C-alpha cells in the first residue's frame, strides 16, 4: 500500500492539474523553486510534528526560507490560511467532479 505521504502527493498534484483547467491551482508554485512534491511533503511533515507532539521548528524554518506567501511572526497563521485555501479548492474539485474525488479515495 502507498504511504499516506505518497497518496497525498499524487492526489494533490492530480487535483492541482485539474484545477488548472478551470484557471485555478493550489499555489504550490508560491514556494520559489521548490518542487510541488516537496511542498506537500513539508506540509504533511508539519502536520505529523504537531500531531505527535514533536518540535516543528525545522519545518517552520523551511517555510520561512522558501515560502513567498509566508513571512513574519505569524508563520502558523500564514500556513493555516494556505491550507484553508487548499482544502477550499479541493472541495471545489469535488463539486465539479465528484466521481474523480470518489476514485481518488480508493
Coordinates of C-alpha atoms in Angstrom, one line a residue:
X1 CA 0.0 0.0 0.0
X2 CA 1.1 3.5 -0.7
X3 CA 2.2 5.6 2.2
X4 CA -0.1 8.5 3.2
X5 CA 2.6 10.9 2.0
X6 CA 2.8 9.3 -1.4
X7 CA -1.0 9.3 -1.7
X8 CA -1.3 12.9 -0.7
X9 CA 1.4 14.0 -3.1
X10 CA -0.1 12.0 -6.0
X11 CA -3.7 13.1 -5.3
X12 CA -3.0 16.8 -4.7
X13 CA -0.8 17.0 -7.8
X14 CA -3.6 15.5 -9.9
X15 CA -6.1 17.9 -8.4
X16 CA -3.8 20.8 -8.9
X17 CA -3.5 19.9 -12.6
X18 CA -7.3 19.5 -12.8
X19 CA -7.8 23.0 -11.2
X20 CA -5.6 24.5 -14.0
X21 CA -8.4 23.5 -16.4
X22 CA -10.6 26.0 -14.5
X23 CA -8.0 28.7 -14.3
X24 CA -7.0 28.0 -10.7
X25 CA -4.5 26.0 -8.7
X26 CA -3.3 25.3 -5.2
X27 CA -0.5 27.8 -5.4
X28 CA 2.2 25.2 -4.9
X29 CA 4.5 27.5 -7.0
X30 CA 4.4 30.1 -4.2
X31 CA 7.4 28.4 -2.6
X32 CA 10.1 29.5 -5.0
X33 CA 12.0 26.8 -6.9
X34 CA 10.8 24.1 -4.7
X35 CA 9.1 21.1 -6.3
X36 CA 5.4 20.7 -5.6
X37 CA 6.0 17.3 -4.1
X38 CA 8.5 18.8 -1.6
X39 CA 5.9 21.5 -0.5
X40 CA 3.2 18.8 0.0
X41 CA 5.7 16.7 1.9
X42 CA 6.7 19.6 4.2
X43 CA 3.0 20.4 4.9
X44 CA 2.5 16.8 5.9
X45 CA 5.7 16.8 7.9
X46 CA 4.4 19.8 9.8
X47 CA 1.1 18.0 10.5
X48 CA 3.0 15.0 11.7
X49 CA 5.2 17.0 14.1
X50 CA 2.1 18.7 15.6
X51 CA 0.0 15.5 15.8
X52 CA 2.8 13.6 17.5
X53 CA 3.9 16.4 19.9
X54 CA 7.3 16.9 18.2
X55 CA 9.1 20.2 17.8
X56 CA 8.2 21.6 14.3
X57 CA 10.9 24.2 14.4
X58 CA 12.9 22.8 11.5
X59 CA 9.8 22.7 9.3
X60 CA 8.9 26.2 10.3
X61 CA 12.4 27.3 9.3
X62 CA 11.9 25.6 5.9
X63 CA 8.6 27.5 5.3
X64 CA 10.2 30.8 6.4
X65 CA 13.0 30.2 4.0
X66 CA 11.0 29.1 1.0
X67 CA 7.5 30.4 1.3
X68 CA 7.0 33.7 -0.5
X69 CA 3.4 33.7 0.9
X70 CA 4.8 33.2 4.4
X71 CA 6.7 35.7 6.4
X72 CA 6.9 37.4 9.8
X73 CA 5.9 36.3 13.2
X74 CA 2.5 34.9 12.2
X75 CA 4.0 31.9 10.4
X76 CA 1.5 29.4 11.7
X77 CA -1.4 31.7 10.7
X78 CA 0.0 32.0 7.2
X79 CA 0.4 28.3 6.9
X80 CA -3.1 27.8 8.2
X81 CA -4.6 30.2 5.7
X82 CA -2.7 28.5 2.9
X83 CA -4.0 25.1 4.0
X84 CA -7.6 26.5 4.2
X85 CA -7.2 27.6 0.5
X86 CA -6.0 24.1 -0.4
X87 CA -9.0 22.5 1.3
X88 CA -11.4 25.0 -0.2
X89 CA -10.0 24.3 -3.7
X90 CA -10.2 20.6 -3.1
X91 CA -13.9 21.0 -2.3
X92 CA -14.4 22.9 -5.5
X93 CA -12.9 20.0 -7.3
X94 CA -15.3 17.7 -5.5
X95 CA -18.3 19.8 -6.6
X96 CA -17.1 19.9 -10.2
X97 CA -16.0 16.3 -10.5
X98 CA -17.4 14.2 -7.6
X99 CA -16.6 10.9 -9.3
X100 CA -12.9 11.9 -9.5
X101 CA -12.7 12.5 -5.8
X102 CA -14.5 9.2 -5.1
X103 CA -12.0 7.4 -7.3
X104 CA -9.1 9.1 -5.5
X105 CA -10.3 7.9 -2.1
X106 CA -9.7 4.4 -3.5

